[in-house]
Amino acid sequence: MTVMTLLSEQQLLAMPESDYMNAEQRAFFRQRLLEEQQKLWQHIEVLKRDIDNGDISGDEADKAAREEDLRLLFRQLDRESRLLPKMKAALARVENGEFGYCLETGEPIGLARLLLRPTAELSIEAKTAQEMREPHLRKSKSSSF
C-alpha cells in the first residue's frame, strides 16, 4: 500500500498542465473539501446554538435587536446549509473522476478557480455566460405575464 502525501497549494499550482486532475491533485481537493465540509458542519452547529440560546426579554429595543440577530442567523444558516449538497456533489465528482471539469463544456475549470471555490461546477467562461443569460431569462419571464 502506498501512502500519498498531500501537495501544498504551491506544489499544486507548479504542476504542468498535462498533470491536470491527476491522482495527487484529486487527493488534494478531496482533503480540502472534507476539511471545509467539517468546518461548515461545526459552524452550522454554532449557529443553531446561537439561535436556541437567545433571550427575548427586555424592552422593545432589546427584543427588536434580538429579532434582527435571529433574522441574520437564520439567513446565514440557510446559506450554509445550501452549501452542504454542493460539497457532497463535489466530493462525488472527485470520486468518479469528473471533478475539475466544467459540467457544460467539459473543459478544465482551472486550479486557481478550484482553490478559491472547490465546489465550482463551471469554468469562468461558462459561469459568465450563465450569469449573462440569467437577467434576460427573468426579463422574458416577467414580460410574458
Steps between C-alpha positions, in 0.01 A plus 500: 500500500641839402447805715443818304614822662278794423630781286527858620318769302833613355589146389153461351526820299857419387393174333490496118163531326542145372464380863157664538281300740748221552471283813701744715284797400179306558629394844585864580148621411332204668679590824424871455129426447483265800666763723267776377200273545604427859547872574161571345329238718667646807393853410143385435494348850625831646230689311232262628622547858499879454143483375387275788679693775350839435316688770207706377436685825555868554352813352377543144843606375659183646231285343540672163877457513462129583251453216745664259781275631277196450413607147870525414580167668220323310619653173856385563379154605294472182790608280744259663250213499460544124877464462503148648344326195745686275789363703355150488462528122857626464629207705302262277661662193844446659418133547363445148775698325281790383633753753675802351318487168219734393161331503392698191809491280712218641799736501730530806371745760854587607696451819494865607118513479465168682727622779270798552177304453548123518129444439517674160319308227554740213801662339529878523380532139195276554414671831528845340275391214249356749494824699453703183202283401328519839381863486365439149309195620344698784402783263342265248311313773370818663401658169297195400254552788 
